[in-house]
PDB file of C-alpha atoms in Angstrom:
ATOM      1  CA  LEU X 170      57.576 -75.949  15.624  1.00 91.00           C
ATOM      2  CA  THR X 171      59.887 -78.270  13.677  1.00 93.00           C
ATOM      3  CA  ALA X 172      61.229 -75.378  11.611  1.00 94.00           C
ATOM      4  CA  VAL X 173      61.809 -73.124  14.630  1.00 95.00           C
ATOM      5  CA  LEU X 174      63.629 -75.837  16.600  1.00 95.00           C
ATOM      6  CA  THR X 175      65.766 -76.692  13.574  1.00 95.00           C
ATOM      7  CA  ALA X 176      66.568 -73.032  12.956  1.00 96.00           C
ATOM      8  CA  LEU X 177      67.524 -72.502  16.609  1.00 95.00           C
ATOM      9  CA  GLN X 178      70.025 -75.357  16.506  1.00 94.00           C
ATOM     10  CA  ALA X 179      71.360 -74.291  13.093  1.00 95.00           C
ATOM     11  CA  HIS X 180      71.885 -70.702  14.209  1.00 94.00           C
ATOM     12  CA  PHE X 181      73.023 -71.439  17.774  1.00 94.00           C
ATOM     13  CA  PRO X 182      74.997 -74.727  17.721  1.00 91.00           C
ATOM     14  CA  GLY X 183      74.938 -74.934  21.524  1.00 88.00           C
ATOM     15  CA  TYR X 184      71.167 -74.599  21.808  1.00 91.00           C
ATOM     16  CA  ARG X 185      70.360 -78.302  21.926  1.00 90.00           C
ATOM     17  CA  ALA X 186      72.792 -78.995  24.770  1.00 89.00           C
ATOM     18  CA  ARG X 187      72.471 -75.865  26.871  1.00 91.00           C
ATOM     19  CA  GLY X 188      69.060 -74.502  25.923  1.00 90.00           C
ATOM     20  CA  LEU X 189      68.128 -70.850  25.917  1.00 90.00           C
ATOM     21  CA  ARG X 190      70.157 -70.111  29.033  1.00 87.00           C
ATOM     22  CA  GLY X 191      73.339 -70.920  27.135  1.00 86.00           C
ATOM     23  CA  LEU X 192      72.722 -68.408  24.347  1.00 90.00           C
ATOM     24  CA  PRO X 193      74.564 -65.091  24.226  1.00 87.00           C
ATOM     25  CA  ALA X 194      71.407 -63.042  23.563  1.00 94.00           C
ATOM     26  CA  GLN X 195      67.620 -63.338  23.407  1.00 95.00           C
ATOM     27  CA  PRO X 196      66.640 -65.046  20.116  1.00 97.00           C
ATOM     28  CA  VAL X 197      63.878 -63.412  18.069  1.00 98.00           C
ATOM     29  CA  PHE X 198      62.134 -64.330  14.827  1.00 98.00           C
ATOM     30  CA  TYR X 199      59.993 -62.506  12.287  1.00 98.00           C
ATOM     31  CA  VAL X 200      56.522 -63.186  10.898  1.00 98.00           C
ATOM     32  CA  SER X 201      53.828 -61.248   9.089  1.00 96.00           C
ATOM     33  CA  ALA X 202      51.306 -59.398  11.220  1.00 95.00           C
ATOM     34  CA  GLU X 203      48.778 -61.588   9.352  1.00 93.00           C
ATOM     35  CA  CYS X 204      50.515 -64.894  10.125  1.00 93.00           C
ATOM     36  CA  HIS X 205      48.888 -67.976  11.642  1.00 89.00           C
ATOM     37  CA  HIS X 206      48.559 -67.973  15.439  1.00 88.00           C
ATOM     38  CA  SER X 207      50.636 -71.174  15.658  1.00 90.00           C
ATOM     39  CA  PHE X 208      53.822 -69.096  15.665  1.00 93.00           C
ATOM     40  CA  GLU X 209      52.934 -67.602  19.041  1.00 94.00           C
ATOM     41  CA  ARG X 210      52.189 -71.063  20.380  1.00 93.00           C
ATOM     42  CA  THR X 211      55.527 -72.276  19.046  1.00 93.00           C
ATOM     43  CA  ALA X 212      57.307 -69.438  20.832  1.00 94.00           C
ATOM     44  CA  SER X 213      55.674 -70.525  24.087  1.00 94.00           C
ATOM     45  CA  ILE X 214      56.464 -74.229  23.609  1.00 93.00           C
ATOM     46  CA  THR X 215      60.130 -73.627  22.813  1.00 92.00           C
ATOM     47  CA  GLY X 216      60.597 -71.337  25.801  1.00 92.00           C
ATOM     48  CA  LEU X 217      61.356 -68.332  23.631  1.00 94.00           C
ATOM     49  CA  GLY X 218      58.255 -66.567  24.906  1.00 94.00           C
ATOM     50  CA  THR X 219      55.784 -64.673  22.774  1.00 95.00           C
ATOM     51  CA  ASP X 220      57.837 -61.480  23.106  1.00 96.00           C
ATOM     52  CA  ALA X 221      60.336 -63.156  20.764  1.00 97.00           C
ATOM     53  CA  VAL X 222      57.805 -63.058  17.912  1.00 97.00           C
ATOM     54  CA  ARG X 223      58.244 -59.924  15.809  1.00 98.00           C
ATOM     55  CA  ALA X 224      55.061 -59.183  13.844  1.00 97.00           C
ATOM     56  CA  ILE X 225      56.087 -57.243  10.737  1.00 98.00           C
ATOM     57  CA  ALA X 226      53.762 -54.633   9.256  1.00 96.00           C
ATOM     58  CA  VAL X 227      51.857 -55.460   6.071  1.00 96.00           C
ATOM     59  CA  ASP X 228      50.981 -53.442   2.982  1.00 95.00           C
ATOM     60  CA  GLU X 229      47.521 -52.605   1.659  1.00 93.00           C
ATOM     61  CA  ARG X 230      47.223 -56.149   0.277  1.00 94.00           C
ATOM     62  CA  LEU X 231      48.121 -57.591   3.695  1.00 95.00           C
ATOM     63  CA  ARG X 232      51.546 -58.852   2.568  1.00 97.00           C
ATOM     64  CA  MET X 233      54.634 -58.564   4.735  1.00 98.00           C
ATOM     65  CA  ARG X 234      56.597 -55.422   3.891  1.00 98.00           C
ATOM     66  CA  PRO X 235      60.249 -56.235   3.092  1.00 98.00           C
ATOM     67  CA  ASP X 236      61.378 -52.743   4.105  1.00 98.00           C
ATOM     68  CA  ALA X 237      59.759 -53.138   7.535  1.00 98.00           C
ATOM     69  CA  LEU X 238      61.366 -56.570   7.915  1.00 99.00           C
ATOM     70  CA  GLU X 239      64.823 -55.238   7.101  1.00 98.00           C
ATOM     71  CA  ALA X 240      64.404 -52.361   9.546  1.00 98.00           C
ATOM     72  CA  ALA X 241      63.204 -54.679  12.330  1.00 98.00           C
ATOM     73  CA  ILE X 242      66.201 -56.997  11.938  1.00 98.00           C
ATOM     74  CA  GLU X 243      68.632 -54.097  12.027  1.00 98.00           C
ATOM     75  CA  ASP X 244      66.894 -52.538  15.047  1.00 98.00           C
ATOM     76  CA  ASP X 245      66.949 -55.817  16.973  1.00 98.00           C
ATOM     77  CA  ARG X 246      70.623 -56.414  16.317  1.00 97.00           C
ATOM     78  CA  ARG X 247      71.441 -52.899  17.410  1.00 97.00           C
ATOM     79  CA  ASP X 248      69.432 -53.459  20.604  1.00 97.00           C
ATOM     80  CA  GLY X 249      71.287 -56.670  21.473  1.00 97.00           C
ATOM     81  CA  PHE X 250      68.774 -59.291  20.316  1.00 98.00           C
ATOM     82  CA  ALA X 251      69.706 -62.322  18.212  1.00 97.00           C
ATOM     83  CA  PRO X 252      67.556 -62.774  15.069  1.00 98.00           C
ATOM     84  CA  PHE X 253      67.582 -66.336  13.746  1.00 97.00           C
ATOM     85  CA  LEU X 254      64.530 -66.974  11.502  1.00 98.00           C
ATOM     86  CA  VAL X 255      62.159 -65.249   9.086  1.00 98.00           C
ATOM     87  CA  ALA X 256      58.815 -66.922   8.334  1.00 98.00           C
ATOM     88  CA  ALA X 257      56.907 -65.755   5.268  1.00 98.00           C
ATOM     89  CA  THR X 258      53.350 -66.865   4.519  1.00 98.00           C
ATOM     90  CA  ALA X 259      52.140 -68.194   1.185  1.00 97.00           C
ATOM     91  CA  GLY X 260      48.402 -67.831   1.653  1.00 96.00           C
ATOM     92  CA  THR X 261      47.375 -66.327   4.981  1.00 96.00           C
ATOM     93  CA  THR X 262      44.483 -67.994   6.764  1.00 93.00           C
ATOM     94  CA  ASN X 263      42.726 -64.698   7.250  1.00 92.00           C
ATOM     95  CA  ALA X 264      42.646 -63.298   3.725  1.00 95.00           C
ATOM     96  CA  GLY X 265      44.822 -65.382   1.395  1.00 96.00           C
ATOM     97  CA  ALA X 266      47.718 -62.919   1.202  1.00 96.00           C
ATOM     98  CA  ILE X 267      50.959 -64.214  -0.306  1.00 98.00           C
ATOM     99  CA  ASP X 268      54.055 -62.491   1.025  1.00 98.00           C
ATOM    100  CA  PRO X 269      56.829 -61.447  -1.424  1.00 98.00           C
ATOM    101  CA  LEU X 270      58.674 -64.725  -0.953  1.00 98.00           C
ATOM    102  CA  ALA X 271      61.768 -64.030  -3.060  1.00 98.00           C
ATOM    103  CA  GLN X 272      62.447 -60.658  -1.438  1.00 98.00           C
ATOM    104  CA  ILE X 273      61.989 -62.062   2.048  1.00 98.00           C
ATOM    105  CA  ALA X 274      64.254 -65.037   1.330  1.00 98.00           C
ATOM    106  CA  GLU X 275      66.942 -62.675   0.044  1.00 98.00           C
ATOM    107  CA  ILE X 276      66.744 -60.571   3.213  1.00 98.00           C
ATOM    108  CA  ALA X 277      67.049 -63.730   5.316  1.00 98.00           C
ATOM    109  CA  ARG X 278      70.060 -64.903   3.293  1.00 98.00           C
ATOM    110  CA  ARG X 279      71.780 -61.536   3.532  1.00 97.00           C
ATOM    111  CA  HIS X 280      71.378 -61.496   7.307  1.00 98.00           C
ATOM    112  CA  GLY X 281      72.284 -65.161   7.767  1.00 98.00           C
ATOM    113  CA  LEU X 282      68.828 -66.191   9.018  1.00 98.00           C
ATOM    114  CA  TRP X 283      66.817 -69.355   8.454  1.00 98.00           C
ATOM    115  CA  SER X 284      64.138 -68.811   5.789  1.00 98.00           C
ATOM    116  CA  HIS X 285      60.808 -70.556   6.339  1.00 98.00           C
ATOM    117  CA  VAL X 286      57.549 -70.420   4.359  1.00 98.00           C
ATOM    118  CA  ASP X 287      54.177 -71.314   5.827  1.00 97.00           C
ATOM    119  CA  ALA X 288      52.329 -72.713   2.808  1.00 97.00           C
ATOM    120  CA  ALA X 289      50.100 -74.940   4.921  1.00 94.00           C
ATOM    121  CA  TRP X 290      46.835 -74.449   3.058  1.00 91.00           C
ATOM    122  CA  ALA X 291      47.664 -72.658  -0.181  1.00 95.00           C
ATOM    123  CA  GLY X 292      50.926 -74.328  -1.171  1.00 95.00           C
ATOM    124  CA  ALA X 293      49.101 -77.105  -2.994  1.00 95.00           C
ATOM    125  CA  ALA X 294      48.107 -74.541  -5.639  1.00 96.00           C
ATOM    126  CA  ALA X 295      51.697 -74.719  -6.890  1.00 96.00           C
ATOM    127  CA  LEU X 296      50.684 -78.007  -8.525  1.00 96.00           C
ATOM    128  CA  LEU X 297      48.925 -75.920 -11.179  1.00 97.00           C
ATOM    129  CA  PRO X 298      51.382 -74.695 -13.838  1.00 97.00           C
ATOM    130  CA  GLU X 299      49.328 -71.524 -14.342  1.00 96.00           C
ATOM    131  CA  LYS X 300      49.493 -70.680 -10.609  1.00 97.00           C
ATOM    132  CA  ARG X 301      53.128 -71.542  -9.936  1.00 95.00           C
ATOM    133  CA  THR X 302      54.367 -67.983 -10.365  1.00 96.00           C
ATOM    134  CA  LEU X 303      52.271 -66.985  -7.340  1.00 96.00           C
ATOM    135  CA  PHE X 304      54.852 -68.819  -5.253  1.00 97.00           C
ATOM    136  CA  SER X 305      58.004 -67.527  -6.922  1.00 96.00           C
ATOM    137  CA  GLY X 306      60.775 -67.595  -4.344  1.00 97.00           C
ATOM    138  CA  ILE X 307      59.428 -70.476  -2.280  1.00 97.00           C
ATOM    139  CA  GLU X 308      62.237 -72.608  -3.687  1.00 97.00           C
ATOM    140  CA  LEU X 309      64.723 -70.347  -1.880  1.00 97.00           C
ATOM    141  CA  ALA X 310      63.384 -71.272   1.562  1.00 98.00           C
ATOM    142  CA  ASP X 311      65.234 -73.553   3.957  1.00 97.00           C
ATOM    143  CA  SER X 312      61.932 -75.111   5.031  1.00 97.00           C
ATOM    144  CA  VAL X 313      58.276 -75.114   4.004  1.00 98.00           C
ATOM    145  CA  THR X 314      55.167 -76.355   5.791  1.00 96.00           C
ATOM    146  CA  LEU X 315      52.344 -77.912   3.759  1.00 95.00           C
ATOM    147  CA  ASP X 316      49.217 -79.554   5.160  1.00 93.00           C
ATOM    148  CA  ALA X 317      47.955 -82.390   2.993  1.00 90.00           C
ATOM    149  CA  HIS X 318      44.752 -82.436   5.068  1.00 90.00           C
ATOM    150  CA  LYS X 319      43.842 -79.040   3.650  1.00 90.00           C
ATOM    151  CA  TRP X 320      43.908 -78.511  -0.104  1.00 89.00           C
ATOM    152  CA  LEU X 321      45.161 -82.026  -0.815  1.00 89.00           C
ATOM    153  CA  SER X 322      42.019 -83.340   0.906  1.00 87.00           C
ATOM    154  CA  ALA X 323      43.760 -86.025   2.978  1.00 86.00           C
ATOM    155  CA  PRO X 324      42.251 -87.047   6.342  1.00 84.00           C
ATOM    156  CA  MET X 325      43.170 -84.824   9.271  1.00 86.00           C
ATOM    157  CA  GLY X 326      46.669 -85.049  10.641  1.00 83.00           C
ATOM    158  CA  ALA X 327      48.758 -85.093   7.459  1.00 85.00           C
ATOM    159  CA  GLY X 328      51.095 -82.146   7.886  1.00 89.00           C
ATOM    160  CA  LEU X 329      54.400 -82.013   6.023  1.00 90.00           C
ATOM    161  CA  VAL X 330      57.648 -80.173   6.643  1.00 92.00           C
ATOM    162  CA  LEU X 331      59.828 -79.904   3.552  1.00 93.00           C
ATOM    163  CA  CYS X 332      63.455 -79.043   4.281  1.00 95.00           C
ATOM    164  CA  THR X 333      66.373 -78.440   1.926  1.00 95.00           C
ATOM    165  CA  ARG X 334      68.857 -79.083   4.753  1.00 94.00           C
ATOM    166  CA  PRO X 335      68.268 -82.587   6.139  1.00 90.00           C
ATOM    167  CA  GLY X 336      71.535 -82.363   8.038  1.00 90.00           C
ATOM    168  CA  ALA X 337      70.084 -79.484  10.040  1.00 92.00           C
ATOM    169  CA  LEU X 338      67.068 -81.619  10.931  1.00 90.00           C
ATOM    170  CA  ARG X 339      69.346 -84.387  12.188  1.00 89.00           C
ATOM    171  CA  ALA X 340      71.408 -81.926  14.192  1.00 88.00           C
ATOM    172  CA  ALA X 341      68.236 -80.750  15.921  1.00 87.00           C
ATOM    173  CA  PHE X 342      66.531 -84.096  16.572  1.00 85.00           C
ATOM    174  CA  ALA X 343      68.815 -87.143  16.166  1.00 84.00           C
ATOM    175  CA  VAL X 344      69.426 -89.320  19.233  1.00 82.00           C
ATOM    176  CA  GLU X 345      71.575 -92.398  19.833  1.00 79.00           C
ATOM    177  CA  ASN X 346      70.327 -95.284  21.970  1.00 76.00           C
ATOM    178  CA  PRO X 347      71.674 -98.833  22.235  1.00 75.00           C
ATOM    179  CA  TYR X 348      68.175-100.346  22.109  1.00 75.00           C
ATOM    180  CA  MET X 349      67.369 -98.762  18.757  1.00 71.00           C
ATOM    181  CA  PRO X 350      68.542-100.324  15.474  1.00 67.00           C
ATOM    182  CA  ARG X 351      71.239 -98.619  13.478  1.00 67.00           C
ATOM    183  CA  GLU X 352      69.929 -95.938  11.164  1.00 64.00           C
ATOM    184  CA  ALA X 353      68.602 -97.053   7.814  1.00 64.00           C
ATOM    185  CA  SER X 354      70.758 -96.477   4.777  1.00 65.00           C
ATOM    186  CA  GLY X 355      70.275 -95.617   1.143  1.00 66.00           C
ATOM    187  CA  ASP X 356      66.953 -94.015   0.279  1.00 71.00           C
ATOM    188  CA  VAL X 357      65.369 -95.055   3.580  1.00 69.00           C
ATOM    189  CA  ALA X 358      65.472 -92.688   6.566  1.00 75.00           C
ATOM    190  CA  ASP X 359      64.417 -93.264  10.162  1.00 78.00           C
ATOM    191  CA  LEU X 360      62.127 -90.273  10.422  1.00 79.00           C
ATOM    192  CA  TYR X 361      62.294 -90.128  14.210  1.00 77.00           C
ATOM    193  CA  GLN X 362      65.856 -88.852  13.703  1.00 80.00           C
ATOM    194  CA  TYR X 363      64.539 -85.907  11.672  1.00 80.00           C
ATOM    195  CA  GLY X 364      61.611 -84.594  13.713  1.00 82.00           C
ATOM    196  CA  LEU X 365      59.750 -84.387  16.999  1.00 78.00           C
ATOM    197  CA  GLN X 366      57.840 -87.674  17.018  1.00 79.00           C
ATOM    198  CA  TRP X 367      59.417 -90.984  17.916  1.00 76.00           C
ATOM    199  CA  SER X 368      56.707 -93.623  17.492  1.00 78.00           C
ATOM    200  CA  ARG X 369      54.379 -92.386  14.793  1.00 80.00           C
ATOM    201  CA  ARG X 370      51.492 -93.418  12.629  1.00 82.00           C
ATOM    202  CA  PHE X 371      51.937 -93.944   8.910  1.00 86.00           C
ATOM    203  CA  HIS X 372      50.569 -90.486   8.087  1.00 85.00           C
ATOM    204  CA  GLY X 373      52.043 -90.571   4.595  1.00 87.00           C
ATOM    205  CA  LEU X 374      49.705 -93.423   3.671  1.00 91.00           C
ATOM    206  CA  LYS X 375      46.776 -90.976   3.601  1.00 90.00           C
ATOM    207  CA  LEU X 376      48.358 -88.970   0.813  1.00 90.00           C
ATOM    208  CA  LEU X 377      49.875 -91.963  -0.955  1.00 92.00           C
ATOM    209  CA  LEU X 378      46.532 -93.737  -1.354  1.00 92.00           C
ATOM    210  CA  SER X 379      44.907 -90.607  -2.773  1.00 91.00           C
ATOM    211  CA  LEU X 380      47.748 -90.240  -5.248  1.00 92.00           C
ATOM    212  CA  LEU X 381      47.489 -93.894  -6.282  1.00 94.00           C
ATOM    213  CA  ILE X 382      43.759 -93.479  -6.935  1.00 93.00           C
ATOM    214  CA  HIS X 383      43.559 -89.970  -8.398  1.00 93.00           C
ATOM    215  CA  GLY X 384      47.131 -89.144  -9.435  1.00 95.00           C
ATOM    216  CA  TRP X 385      48.653 -85.682  -9.688  1.00 95.00           C
ATOM    217  CA  ASP X 386      46.313 -84.846 -12.563  1.00 96.00           C
ATOM    218  CA  GLY X 387      43.320 -85.612 -10.360  1.00 96.00           C
ATOM    219  CA  TYR X 388      44.638 -83.231  -7.736  1.00 95.00           C
ATOM    220  CA  ARG X 389      45.247 -80.548 -10.339  1.00 97.00           C
ATOM    221  CA  ASP X 390      41.687 -80.869 -11.605  1.00 97.00           C
ATOM    222  CA  ALA X 391      40.299 -80.605  -8.070  1.00 96.00           C
ATOM    223  CA  ILE X 392      42.365 -77.553  -7.151  1.00 97.00           C
ATOM    224  CA  ARG X 393      41.607 -75.844 -10.456  1.00 97.00           C
ATOM    225  CA  HIS X 394      37.900 -76.443  -9.823  1.00 97.00           C
ATOM    226  CA  MET X 395      38.152 -74.757  -6.408  1.00 97.00           C
ATOM    227  CA  PHE X 396      39.753 -71.723  -8.029  1.00 97.00           C
ATOM    228  CA  THR X 397      36.837 -71.604 -10.465  1.00 98.00           C
ATOM    229  CA  MET X 398      34.352 -71.735  -7.588  1.00 98.00           C
ATOM    230  CA  GLY X 399      36.212 -68.907  -5.851  1.00 97.00           C
ATOM    231  CA  GLU X 400      35.907 -66.794  -8.981  1.00 97.00           C
ATOM    232  CA  ARG X 401      32.199 -67.573  -9.179  1.00 98.00           C
ATOM    233  CA  LEU X 402      31.783 -66.567  -5.542  1.00 98.00           C
ATOM    234  CA  GLU X 403      33.452 -63.212  -6.130  1.00 97.00           C
ATOM    235  CA  ARG X 404      31.325 -62.561  -9.209  1.00 97.00           C
ATOM    236  CA  ARG X 405      28.072 -63.450  -7.449  1.00 98.00           C
ATOM    237  CA  LEU X 406      28.957 -61.321  -4.424  1.00 98.00           C
ATOM    238  CA  GLY X 407      29.492 -58.329  -6.689  1.00 96.00           C
ATOM    239  CA  GLU X 408      26.232 -58.942  -8.540  1.00 96.00           C
ATOM    240  CA  THR X 409      24.232 -58.925  -5.315  1.00 96.00           C
ATOM    241  CA  GLY X 410      25.671 -55.873  -3.565  1.00 95.00           C
ATOM    242  CA  TRP X 411      28.390 -57.386  -1.392  1.00 97.00           C
ATOM    243  CA  ARG X 412      31.836 -55.771  -1.564  1.00 97.00           C
ATOM    244  CA  VAL X 413      34.967 -57.937  -1.574  1.00 97.00           C
ATOM    245  CA  VAL X 414      37.618 -56.253   0.581  1.00 96.00           C
ATOM    246  CA  ASN X 415      40.639 -58.546   0.271  1.00 95.00           C
ATOM    247  CA  HIS X 416      43.017 -58.867  -2.673  1.00 92.00           C
ATOM    248  CA  THR X 417      44.152 -62.396  -3.437  1.00 95.00           C
ATOM    249  CA  PRO X 418      44.307 -64.786  -6.390  1.00 95.00           C
ATOM    250  CA  LEU X 419      43.343 -67.613  -4.011  1.00 97.00           C
ATOM    251  CA  PRO X 420      39.693 -68.721  -3.578  1.00 97.00           C
ATOM    252  CA  ILE X 421      39.102 -66.953  -0.278  1.00 97.00           C
ATOM    253  CA  ARG X 422      36.836 -63.926  -0.179  1.00 97.00           C
ATOM    254  CA  CYS X 423      36.478 -61.415   2.641  1.00 97.00           C
ATOM    255  CA  PHE X 424      33.455 -59.220   2.076  1.00 98.00           C
ATOM    256  CA  VAL X 425      30.980 -56.803   3.623  1.00 97.00           C
ATOM    257  CA  ASP X 426      27.478 -55.607   2.886  1.00 96.00           C
ATOM    258  CA  ALA X 427      28.129 -52.596   0.662  1.00 95.00           C
ATOM    259  CA  SER X 428      25.205 -50.764   2.272  1.00 94.00           C
ATOM    260  CA  ASP X 429      26.306 -51.483   5.868  1.00 95.00           C
ATOM    261  CA  PRO X 430      29.903 -52.678   6.409  1.00 95.00           C
ATOM    262  CA  SER X 431      29.695 -52.461  10.208  1.00 96.00           C
ATOM    263  CA  GLU X 432      30.916 -55.175  12.555  1.00 95.00           C
ATOM    264  CA  GLN X 433      27.397 -55.608  13.913  1.00 96.00           C
ATOM    265  CA  ARG X 434      26.033 -56.254  10.436  1.00 97.00           C
ATOM    266  CA  CYS X 435      28.804 -58.777   9.712  1.00 97.00           C
ATOM    267  CA  GLU X 436      28.006 -60.716  12.876  1.00 97.00           C
ATOM    268  CA  GLN X 437      24.281 -60.641  12.119  1.00 97.00           C
ATOM    269  CA  VAL X 438      24.895 -62.102   8.661  1.00 97.00           C
ATOM    270  CA  ARG X 439      27.289 -64.767   9.953  1.00 97.00           C
ATOM    271  CA  ALA X 440      24.810 -65.924  12.585  1.00 97.00           C
ATOM    272  CA  HIS X 441      21.974 -66.125  10.041  1.00 96.00           C
ATOM    273  CA  VAL X 442      24.032 -68.112   7.515  1.00 96.00           C
ATOM    274  CA  PHE X 443      25.202 -70.490  10.233  1.00 95.00           C
ATOM    275  CA  ALA X 444      21.638 -71.040  11.440  1.00 95.00           C
ATOM    276  CA  SER X 445      20.422 -71.646   7.885  1.00 93.00           C
ATOM    277  CA  GLY X 446      22.668 -74.683   7.519  1.00 92.00           C
ATOM    278  CA  GLN X 447      23.387 -73.729   3.906  1.00 89.00           C
ATOM    279  CA  ALA X 448      27.048 -72.827   4.380  1.00 92.00           C
ATOM    280  CA  TRP X 449      29.698 -72.049   6.963  1.00 93.00           C
ATOM    281  CA  ILE X 450      31.356 -68.637   6.940  1.00 96.00           C
ATOM    282  CA  SER X 451      33.189 -66.698   9.620  1.00 96.00           C
ATOM    283  CA  THR X 452      33.836 -63.124  10.622  1.00 96.00           C
ATOM    284  CA  THR X 453      37.333 -61.700  10.756  1.00 95.00           C
ATOM    285  CA  ARG X 454      39.322 -58.491  10.909  1.00 93.00           C
ATOM    286  CA  LEU X 455      41.585 -57.357   8.110  1.00 92.00           C
ATOM    287  CA  GLY X 456      44.717 -55.521   9.088  1.00 83.00           C
ATOM    288  CA  GLY X 457      43.585 -55.837  12.689  1.00 77.00           C
ATOM    289  CA  SER X 458      40.744 -53.357  12.270  1.00 81.00           C
ATOM    290  CA  GLN X 459      38.329 -53.814   9.337  1.00 89.00           C
ATOM    291  CA  ALA X 460      35.486 -56.195  10.151  1.00 94.00           C
ATOM    292  CA  ALA X 461      34.518 -58.560   7.343  1.00 97.00           C
ATOM    293  CA  LEU X 462      32.813 -61.820   6.522  1.00 98.00           C
ATOM    294  CA  ARG X 463      35.045 -64.607   5.243  1.00 97.00           C
ATOM    295  CA  ALA X 464      34.298 -67.505   2.897  1.00 97.00           C
ATOM    296  CA  CYS X 465      36.949 -69.940   1.706  1.00 95.00           C
ATOM    297  CA  VAL X 466      36.573 -72.675  -0.911  1.00 95.00           C
ATOM    298  CA  THR X 467      38.654 -75.624   0.294  1.00 91.00           C
ATOM    299  CA  ASN X 468      36.448 -78.576  -0.630  1.00 93.00           C
ATOM    300  CA  PHE X 469      36.691 -80.002  -4.133  1.00 94.00           C
ATOM    301  CA  ARG X 470      33.030 -81.051  -3.929  1.00 94.00           C
ATOM    302  CA  THR X 471      31.912 -77.407  -3.900  1.00 96.00           C
ATOM    303  CA  GLU X 472      29.668 -76.830  -6.920  1.00 97.00           C
ATOM    304  CA  PRO X 473      28.001 -73.743  -8.469  1.00 98.00           C
ATOM    305  CA  GLU X 474      24.746 -74.536  -6.657  1.00 97.00           C
ATOM    306  CA  ASP X 475      26.618 -74.449  -3.326  1.00 97.00           C
ATOM    307  CA  VAL X 476      27.935 -70.990  -4.115  1.00 97.00           C
ATOM    308  CA  ASP X 477      24.447 -69.890  -5.133  1.00 97.00           C
ATOM    309  CA  ALA X 478      23.015 -71.327  -1.897  1.00 96.00           C
ATOM    310  CA  LEU X 479      25.448 -69.192   0.090  1.00 97.00           C
ATOM    311  CA  ILE X 480      24.435 -66.116  -1.885  1.00 97.00           C
ATOM    312  CA  ALA X 481      20.773 -66.897  -1.235  1.00 96.00           C
ATOM    313  CA  ALA X 482      21.470 -67.215   2.494  1.00 96.00           C
ATOM    314  CA  LEU X 483      23.270 -63.875   2.456  1.00 97.00           C
ATOM    315  CA  GLU X 484      20.435 -62.222   0.564  1.00 96.00           C
ATOM    316  CA  ALA X 485      17.911 -63.566   3.057  1.00 96.00           C
ATOM    317  CA  THR X 486      19.434 -61.276   5.703  1.00 95.00           C
ATOM    318  CA  ARG X 487      18.236 -58.170   3.834  1.00 89.00           C
TER     319      ARG X 487
END
């Protein structure tokens, strides 16, 4: 929501004063067909309407297709719409797909659009030197979302928006009131001038305390361990006749029973595992059609015996 509001004001300087009715054409923005559902909610909240969300086709690995993005932008401009933002995803919730970030950022730059990356859950993996290339191109974005309450294991409600254009944030959100003190100077910023919230809790304390206790190296060890558990999960699934059907370097596995990949079988397995109390998995659809089971390692306390307990619960359905 913060990124979309900032992009609207940056692209349409009169938006903040006159709203959507003052714009010369209907604004539209672009996301992957596998993106998080929050983009549709954002479109509703801002008054853009969900029709303004352009879901771009994905490839066989469920990544946004740059050629389809380029074509959609050109088609919309020809039809009288006003593109203003492209949102790539670095680690889709559904299957862990990482869009081609550099190519998408270049398309956004060439068309004069705001470039955003949703790295809410997977972005923390960039802390690992050996995984950093997975996110090549993220540095080209105008804004990035990252949730510390996901892979950084902070308590809930610790979302971050990183923005390379703080002036654009101020243009979208700053207000002047005689009863408020003058803005801080130097390295201190009054954050209410840079985002939606006015009075706010000290959310940053959650992450700061963890860093003071564990340090960046502690976080790297925890994230690396979760990758290792994801690899173990994939190996054990293969050993026991379950077929992994997504393609991602992240520790999220979508899988089916190799002997019966039907939706009914997936739901039967999910219900049994849930009732067993051994693990929590979900069902999903890949590419909007293929039914699958989904398991994601996002807790640093996950150990080999937890993975094996999940496998045992899966096997008990046979």
